XYZ file of C-alpha atoms in Angstrom:
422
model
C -197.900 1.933 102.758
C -198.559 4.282 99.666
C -195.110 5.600 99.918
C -193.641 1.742 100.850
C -195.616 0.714 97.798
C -194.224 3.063 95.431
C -190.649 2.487 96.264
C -190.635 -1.037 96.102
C -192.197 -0.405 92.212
C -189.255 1.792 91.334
C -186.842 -0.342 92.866
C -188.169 -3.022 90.782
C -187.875 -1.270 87.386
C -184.154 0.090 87.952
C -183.399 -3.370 88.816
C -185.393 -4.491 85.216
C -183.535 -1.922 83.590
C -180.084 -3.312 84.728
C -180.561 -6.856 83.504
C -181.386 -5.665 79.959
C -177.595 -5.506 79.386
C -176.584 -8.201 81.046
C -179.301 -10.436 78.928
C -178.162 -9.143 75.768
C -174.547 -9.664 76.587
C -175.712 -12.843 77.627
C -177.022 -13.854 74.661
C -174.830 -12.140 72.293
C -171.951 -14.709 74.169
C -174.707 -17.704 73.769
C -175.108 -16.719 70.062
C -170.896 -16.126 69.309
C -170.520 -19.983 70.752
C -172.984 -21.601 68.963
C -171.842 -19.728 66.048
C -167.806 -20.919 67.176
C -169.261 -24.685 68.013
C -170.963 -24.556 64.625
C -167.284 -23.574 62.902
C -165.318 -25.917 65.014
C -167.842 -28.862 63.511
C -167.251 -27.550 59.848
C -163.907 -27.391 59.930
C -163.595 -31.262 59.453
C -165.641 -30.827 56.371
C -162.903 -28.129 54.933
C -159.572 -30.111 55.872
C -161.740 -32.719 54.009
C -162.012 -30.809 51.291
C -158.215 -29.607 51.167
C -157.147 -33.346 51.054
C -159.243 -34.077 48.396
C -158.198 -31.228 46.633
C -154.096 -32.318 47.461
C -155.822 -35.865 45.918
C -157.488 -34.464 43.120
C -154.031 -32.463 42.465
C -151.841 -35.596 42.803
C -154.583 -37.289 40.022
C -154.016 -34.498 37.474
C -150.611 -34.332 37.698
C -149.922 -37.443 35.101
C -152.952 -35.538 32.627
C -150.292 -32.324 32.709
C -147.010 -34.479 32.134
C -149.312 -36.261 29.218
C -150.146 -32.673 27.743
C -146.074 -32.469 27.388
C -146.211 -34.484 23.898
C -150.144 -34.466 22.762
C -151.342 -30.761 20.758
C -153.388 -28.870 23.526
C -156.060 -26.659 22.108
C -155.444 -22.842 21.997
C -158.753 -21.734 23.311
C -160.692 -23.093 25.754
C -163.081 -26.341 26.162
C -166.055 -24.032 24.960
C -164.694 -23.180 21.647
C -162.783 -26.651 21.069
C -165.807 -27.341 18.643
C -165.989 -24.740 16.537
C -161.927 -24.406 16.125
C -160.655 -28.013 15.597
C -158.311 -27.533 13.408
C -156.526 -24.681 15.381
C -154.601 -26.848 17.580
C -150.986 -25.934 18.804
C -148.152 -28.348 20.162
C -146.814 -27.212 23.828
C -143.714 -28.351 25.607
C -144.326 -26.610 28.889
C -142.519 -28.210 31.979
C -144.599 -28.547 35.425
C -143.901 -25.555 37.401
C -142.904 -26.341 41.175
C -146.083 -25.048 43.672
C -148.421 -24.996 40.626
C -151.391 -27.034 39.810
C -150.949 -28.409 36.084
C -154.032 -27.674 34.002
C -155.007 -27.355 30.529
C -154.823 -23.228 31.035
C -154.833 -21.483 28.220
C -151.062 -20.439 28.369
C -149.406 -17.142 27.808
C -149.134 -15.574 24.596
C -144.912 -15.298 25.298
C -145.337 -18.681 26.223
C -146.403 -19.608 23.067
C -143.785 -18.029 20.861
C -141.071 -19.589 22.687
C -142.781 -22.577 22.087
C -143.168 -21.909 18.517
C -139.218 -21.238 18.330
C -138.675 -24.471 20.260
C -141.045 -26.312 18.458
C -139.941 -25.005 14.900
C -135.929 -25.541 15.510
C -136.694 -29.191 16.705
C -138.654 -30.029 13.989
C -135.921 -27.999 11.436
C -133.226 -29.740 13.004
C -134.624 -33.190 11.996
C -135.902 -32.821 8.433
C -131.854 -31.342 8.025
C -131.074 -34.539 9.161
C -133.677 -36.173 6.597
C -133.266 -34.241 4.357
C -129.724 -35.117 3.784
C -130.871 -38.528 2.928
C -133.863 -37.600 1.016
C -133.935 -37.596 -2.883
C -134.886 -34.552 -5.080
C -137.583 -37.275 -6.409
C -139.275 -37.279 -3.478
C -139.008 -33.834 -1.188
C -140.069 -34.193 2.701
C -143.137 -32.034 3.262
C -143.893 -29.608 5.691
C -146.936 -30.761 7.297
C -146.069 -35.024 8.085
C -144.993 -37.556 10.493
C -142.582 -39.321 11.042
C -144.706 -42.445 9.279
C -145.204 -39.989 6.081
C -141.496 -39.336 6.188
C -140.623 -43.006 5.701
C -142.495 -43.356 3.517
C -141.137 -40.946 1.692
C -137.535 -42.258 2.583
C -139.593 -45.597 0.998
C -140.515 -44.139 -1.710
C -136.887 -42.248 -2.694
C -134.766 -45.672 -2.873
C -137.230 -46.864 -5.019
C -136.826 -43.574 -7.246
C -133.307 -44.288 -6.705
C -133.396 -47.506 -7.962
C -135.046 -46.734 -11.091
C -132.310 -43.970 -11.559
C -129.544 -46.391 -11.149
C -131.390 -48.746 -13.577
C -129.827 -48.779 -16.729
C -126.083 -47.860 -14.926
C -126.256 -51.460 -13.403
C -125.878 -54.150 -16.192
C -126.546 -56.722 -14.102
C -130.146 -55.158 -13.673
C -130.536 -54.684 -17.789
C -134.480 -56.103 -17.784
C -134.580 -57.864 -21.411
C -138.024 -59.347 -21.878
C -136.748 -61.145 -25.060
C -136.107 -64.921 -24.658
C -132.442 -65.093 -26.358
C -130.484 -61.355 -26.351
C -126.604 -60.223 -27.517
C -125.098 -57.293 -27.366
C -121.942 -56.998 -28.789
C -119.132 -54.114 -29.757
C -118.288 -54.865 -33.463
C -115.236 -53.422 -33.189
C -113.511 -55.963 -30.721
C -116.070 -58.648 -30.967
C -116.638 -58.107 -27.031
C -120.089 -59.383 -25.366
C -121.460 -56.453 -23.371
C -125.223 -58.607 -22.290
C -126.173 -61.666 -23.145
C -129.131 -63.841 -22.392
C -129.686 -67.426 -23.685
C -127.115 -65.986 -26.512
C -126.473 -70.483 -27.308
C -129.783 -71.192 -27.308
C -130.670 -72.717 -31.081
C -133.783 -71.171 -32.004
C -135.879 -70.213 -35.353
C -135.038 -67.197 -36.586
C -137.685 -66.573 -38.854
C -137.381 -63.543 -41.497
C -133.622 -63.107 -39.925
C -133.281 -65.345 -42.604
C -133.552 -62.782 -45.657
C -130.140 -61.221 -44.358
C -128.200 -64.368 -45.611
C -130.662 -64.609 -48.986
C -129.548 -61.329 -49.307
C -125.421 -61.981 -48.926
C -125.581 -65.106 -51.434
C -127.828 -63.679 -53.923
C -124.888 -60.427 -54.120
C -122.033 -63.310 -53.600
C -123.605 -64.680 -57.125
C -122.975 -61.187 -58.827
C -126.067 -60.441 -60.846
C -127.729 -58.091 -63.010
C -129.351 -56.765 -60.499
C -131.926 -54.926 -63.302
C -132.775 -58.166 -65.153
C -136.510 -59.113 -64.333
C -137.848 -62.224 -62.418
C -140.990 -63.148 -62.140
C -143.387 -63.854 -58.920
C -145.315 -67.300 -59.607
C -147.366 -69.557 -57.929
C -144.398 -71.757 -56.490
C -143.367 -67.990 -54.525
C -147.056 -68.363 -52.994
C -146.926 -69.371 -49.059
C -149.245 -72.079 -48.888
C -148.035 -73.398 -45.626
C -148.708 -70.480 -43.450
C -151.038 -68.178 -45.550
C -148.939 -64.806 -44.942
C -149.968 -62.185 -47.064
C -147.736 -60.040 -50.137
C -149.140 -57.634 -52.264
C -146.915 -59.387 -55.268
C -149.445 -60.760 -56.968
C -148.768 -64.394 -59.433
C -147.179 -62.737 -62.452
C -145.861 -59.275 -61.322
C -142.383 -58.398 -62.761
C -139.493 -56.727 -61.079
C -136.452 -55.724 -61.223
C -133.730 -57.959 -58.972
C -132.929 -55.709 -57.596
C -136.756 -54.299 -56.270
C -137.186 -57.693 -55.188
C -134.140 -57.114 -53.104
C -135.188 -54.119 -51.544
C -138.639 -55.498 -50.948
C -137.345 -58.470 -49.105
C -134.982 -56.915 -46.604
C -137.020 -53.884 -46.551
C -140.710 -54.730 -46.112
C -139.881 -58.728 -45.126
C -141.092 -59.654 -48.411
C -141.840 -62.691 -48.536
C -142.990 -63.418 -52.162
C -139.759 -61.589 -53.863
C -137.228 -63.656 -51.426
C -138.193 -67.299 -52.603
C -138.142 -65.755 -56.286
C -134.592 -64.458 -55.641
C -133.810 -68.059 -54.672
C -135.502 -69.586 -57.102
C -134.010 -67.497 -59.715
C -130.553 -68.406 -58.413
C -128.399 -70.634 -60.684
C -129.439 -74.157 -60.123
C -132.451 -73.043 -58.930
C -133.851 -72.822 -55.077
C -131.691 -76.099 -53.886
C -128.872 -75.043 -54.805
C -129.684 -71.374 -53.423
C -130.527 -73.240 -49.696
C -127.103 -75.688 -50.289
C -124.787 -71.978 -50.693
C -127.106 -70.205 -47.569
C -125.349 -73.027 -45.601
C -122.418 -72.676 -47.257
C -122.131 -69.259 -46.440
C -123.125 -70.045 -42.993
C -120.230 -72.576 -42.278
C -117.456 -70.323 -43.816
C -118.961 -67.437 -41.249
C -118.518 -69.777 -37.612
C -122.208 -70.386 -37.724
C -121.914 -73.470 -36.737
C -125.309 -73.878 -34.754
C -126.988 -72.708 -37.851
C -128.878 -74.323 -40.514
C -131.525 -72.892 -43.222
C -134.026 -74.982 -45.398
C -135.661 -71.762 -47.406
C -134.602 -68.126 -48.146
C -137.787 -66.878 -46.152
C -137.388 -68.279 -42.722
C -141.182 -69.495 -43.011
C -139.868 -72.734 -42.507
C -139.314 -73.206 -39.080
C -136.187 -74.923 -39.264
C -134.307 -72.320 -40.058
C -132.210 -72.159 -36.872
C -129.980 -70.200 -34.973
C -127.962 -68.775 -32.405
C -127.682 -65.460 -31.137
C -124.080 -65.636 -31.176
C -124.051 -67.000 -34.505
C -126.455 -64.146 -35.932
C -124.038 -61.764 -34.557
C -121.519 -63.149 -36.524
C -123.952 -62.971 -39.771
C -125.288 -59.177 -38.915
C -121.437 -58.323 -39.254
C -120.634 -59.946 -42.329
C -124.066 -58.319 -43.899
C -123.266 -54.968 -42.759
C -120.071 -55.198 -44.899
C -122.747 -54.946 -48.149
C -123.349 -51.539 -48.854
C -126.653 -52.526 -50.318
C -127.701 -54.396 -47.464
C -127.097 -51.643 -45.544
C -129.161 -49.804 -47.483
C -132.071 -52.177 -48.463
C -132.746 -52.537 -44.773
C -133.096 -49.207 -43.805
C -135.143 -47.518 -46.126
C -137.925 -46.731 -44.268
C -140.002 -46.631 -47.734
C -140.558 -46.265 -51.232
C -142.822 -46.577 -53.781
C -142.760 -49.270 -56.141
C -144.846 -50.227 -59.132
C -146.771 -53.268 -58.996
C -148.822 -54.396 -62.233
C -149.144 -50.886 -63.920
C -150.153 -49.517 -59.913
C -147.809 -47.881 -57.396
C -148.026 -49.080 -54.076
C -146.410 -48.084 -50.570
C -144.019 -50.401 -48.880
C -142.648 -49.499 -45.249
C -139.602 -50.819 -43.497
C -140.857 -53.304 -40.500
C -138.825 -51.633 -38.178
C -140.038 -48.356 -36.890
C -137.104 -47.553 -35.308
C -134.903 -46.921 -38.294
C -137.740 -43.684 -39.016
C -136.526 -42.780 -35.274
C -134.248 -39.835 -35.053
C -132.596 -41.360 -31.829
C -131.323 -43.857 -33.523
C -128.115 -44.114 -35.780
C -128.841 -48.135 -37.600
C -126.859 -48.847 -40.240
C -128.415 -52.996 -40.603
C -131.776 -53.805 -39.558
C -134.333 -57.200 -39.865
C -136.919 -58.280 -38.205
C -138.807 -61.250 -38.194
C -142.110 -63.429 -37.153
C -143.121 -66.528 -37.627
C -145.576 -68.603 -34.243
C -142.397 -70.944 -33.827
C -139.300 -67.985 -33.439
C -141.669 -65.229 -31.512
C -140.852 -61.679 -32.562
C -137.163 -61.240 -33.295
C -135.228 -58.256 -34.100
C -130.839 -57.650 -35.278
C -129.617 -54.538 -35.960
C -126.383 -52.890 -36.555
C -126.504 -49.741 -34.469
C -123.914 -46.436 -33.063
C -125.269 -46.236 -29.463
C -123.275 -44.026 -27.292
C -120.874 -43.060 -29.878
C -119.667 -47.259 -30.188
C -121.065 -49.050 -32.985
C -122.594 -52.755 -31.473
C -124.688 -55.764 -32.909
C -127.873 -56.262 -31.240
C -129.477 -59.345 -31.670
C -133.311 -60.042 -30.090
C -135.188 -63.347 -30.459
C -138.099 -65.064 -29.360
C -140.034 -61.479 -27.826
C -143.532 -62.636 -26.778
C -145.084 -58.954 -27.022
C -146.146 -56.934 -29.738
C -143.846 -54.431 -29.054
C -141.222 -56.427 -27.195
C -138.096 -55.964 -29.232
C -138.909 -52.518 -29.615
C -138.803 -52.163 -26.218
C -135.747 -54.089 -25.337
C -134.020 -52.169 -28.130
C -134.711 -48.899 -26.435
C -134.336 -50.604 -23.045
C -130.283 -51.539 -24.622
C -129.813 -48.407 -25.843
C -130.766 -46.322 -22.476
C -128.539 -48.660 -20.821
C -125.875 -47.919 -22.738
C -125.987 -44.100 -22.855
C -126.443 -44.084 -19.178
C -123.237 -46.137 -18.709
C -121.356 -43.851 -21.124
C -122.526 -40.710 -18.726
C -121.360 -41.827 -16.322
C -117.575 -42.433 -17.713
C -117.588 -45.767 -18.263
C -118.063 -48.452 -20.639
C -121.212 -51.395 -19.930
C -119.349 -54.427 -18.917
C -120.225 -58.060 -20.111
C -123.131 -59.484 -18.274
């Protein structure tokens, strides 16, 4: 039984010893198909995830074709903040197989976009800057909105250039203008040129002509008195009641520094006294063509003294034909004795100190009625004309318009031709 016993035992643990493998195998096949069941039942999950990736790809595809035109930003999102301003402009095209992302791109990559970038962008500012002024230069760093601008900005520029070459543009602030060439008479701008109008002081230029038609000593004395004294508007003279000059002083004075004193004595001292002085100012005025022209007083404070600007055309070229006229008017000073005292007197017109200008006759005048008025007998642009201003509102109005003529003219004569009537 011992030896039955014993057998049966050792039978038993070979056979244990056998089944060891076979268990592990066992299991080891149990475990690789729960491990193969568990794969099979996440491989939903990844073909999931590969069609929203295919989705995800299809939604960034429009961002990448947007990137073609905006700047893209040369380093990457975690540095955008601290390097704004270092932005560069890309024209990359979607490669075929690739996924289209803001990648920072290759340094070759971005020289040939440089090139492509820079030869675009030369190409159109040649185009630009063909129709560009030197006035107003396209700059490097703009748009196309600061570019227009620009463009904007240049015909304006251009305009002003072309300002004074177009006559029909001549701006003439005065209320009644002439220009005319005194050699042929011609109108080169006029503006309200019929209009009858006071002239004020203009008036002194015919005092002048009929107190030198009358032929007199021109040193014999007269005397300023009370009836000289403007009681009707209150203007001011330095000629005090009972100062003596010479005629001749009082003729200087008058076209000179507008005198107004020493023209009413000239008149006064004319033979026949001052009516028949204001009956030969008309006189004179009708043997001239002035025919829209009348005159009351040899100041012009009266306000109906009248005129045209054609008509004072016609008297700044007779006056210009007295050699002291010419003179009188434009002396820009002198110093004259008064009552035992020498005083200054200065010319009214501040152009005839100006070295830019070449006047030969020159008056001015003001009274609230006429405005600011201005005739002169200048050589602009190498042709001598007859500029006649009346009725300027401003201060400095008929200075201006004088300069504004003048300008005018030279730019018309630079360009090789002569202003033409307006």
């Amino acid at each position: 039984m011992r030896i039955k016993l014993r057998a049966a035992l050792l039978l038993g643990a070979m056979l244990g010893t056998a089944m060891l493998p076979m268990e592990a195998a066992h299991a080891m096949e149990k475990g690789k198909g729960k491990a193969e069941s568990q794969k099979s039942k996440a491989s939903p999950v990844v073909q999931k995830g590969k069609k929203e990736a295919v989705a995800e790809k299809s939604m960034v595809k429009p961002v990448a074709q947007k990137a073609k035109v905006e700047p893209l930003a040369r380093t990457s999102s975690t540095k955008s903040s601290t390097n704004k301003n270092k932005v560069e402009p890309t024209a990359a095209k979607s490669v075929p197989g690739r996924h289209a992302m803001a990648a920072p791109v290759d340094r070759k990559d971005k020289a040939v976009v440089r090139v492509a970038k820079a030869e675009s962008v030369h190409s159109v500012r040649s185009a630009r800057v063909s129709q560009i002024s030197k006035y107003a230069p396209l700059e490097t760093s703009g748009g196309l909105t600061h570019a227009v601008q620009k463009r904007n900005l240049t015909r304006v520029l251009a305009g002003n250039v072309d300002f004074w070459q177009d006559p029909g543009r001549l701006a003439v602030q005065s209320g009644s203008a002439l220009v005319i060439a005194q050699d042929s008479g011609e109108p080169l701008y006029e503006k309200n040129a019929n209009a009858i109008v006071p002239i004020a002081s203009i008036t002194k230029l015919m005092t002048a002509m009929v107190v030198l038609d009358s032929m007199p000593n021109l040193q014999s004395p007269i005397t300023i008195s009370d009836e000289d004294v403007d009681y009707l508007r209150g203007s001011r003279s330095r000629l005090g009641v009972g100062t003596v000059i010479s005629r001749e002083t009082a003729l200087l004075l008058a076209l000179m520094s507008s005198e107004n004193r020493a023209a009413n004595a000239l008149g006064r001292h004319y033979p026949g006294g001052l009516p028949a002085f204001v009956a030969a100012m008309n006189r004179k005025a009708a043997s001239l063509g002035m025919s829209s022209s009348h005159f009351e007083d040899p100041t012009g404070l009266n306000s109906n003294n009248v005129s045209t600007a054609h008509d004072l055309a016609r008297m700044v070229a007779a006056a210009h034909h007295y050699p002291l006229i010419r003179e009188f008017s434009t002396t820009p000073g002198v110093r004259a004795e008064v009552k035992g005292r020498e005083l200054d007197f200065h010319n009214t017109n501040q152009l005839v100190s100006s070295p830019t200008w070449e006047i030969g006759l020159s008056k001015t005048g003001y009274i609230q009625e006429a405005g600011k008025c201005l005739v002169m007998q200048a050589r602009v642009a190498d042709k001598p004309v007859v500029i006649v201003l009346l009725d300027s509102a401003g201060k400095q109005t008929r200075i201006g318009d004088a300069n504004r003529i003048k300008r005018w003219m030279e730019s018309a004569s630079a360009t090789g031709r002569l202003p033409t009537r307006v």
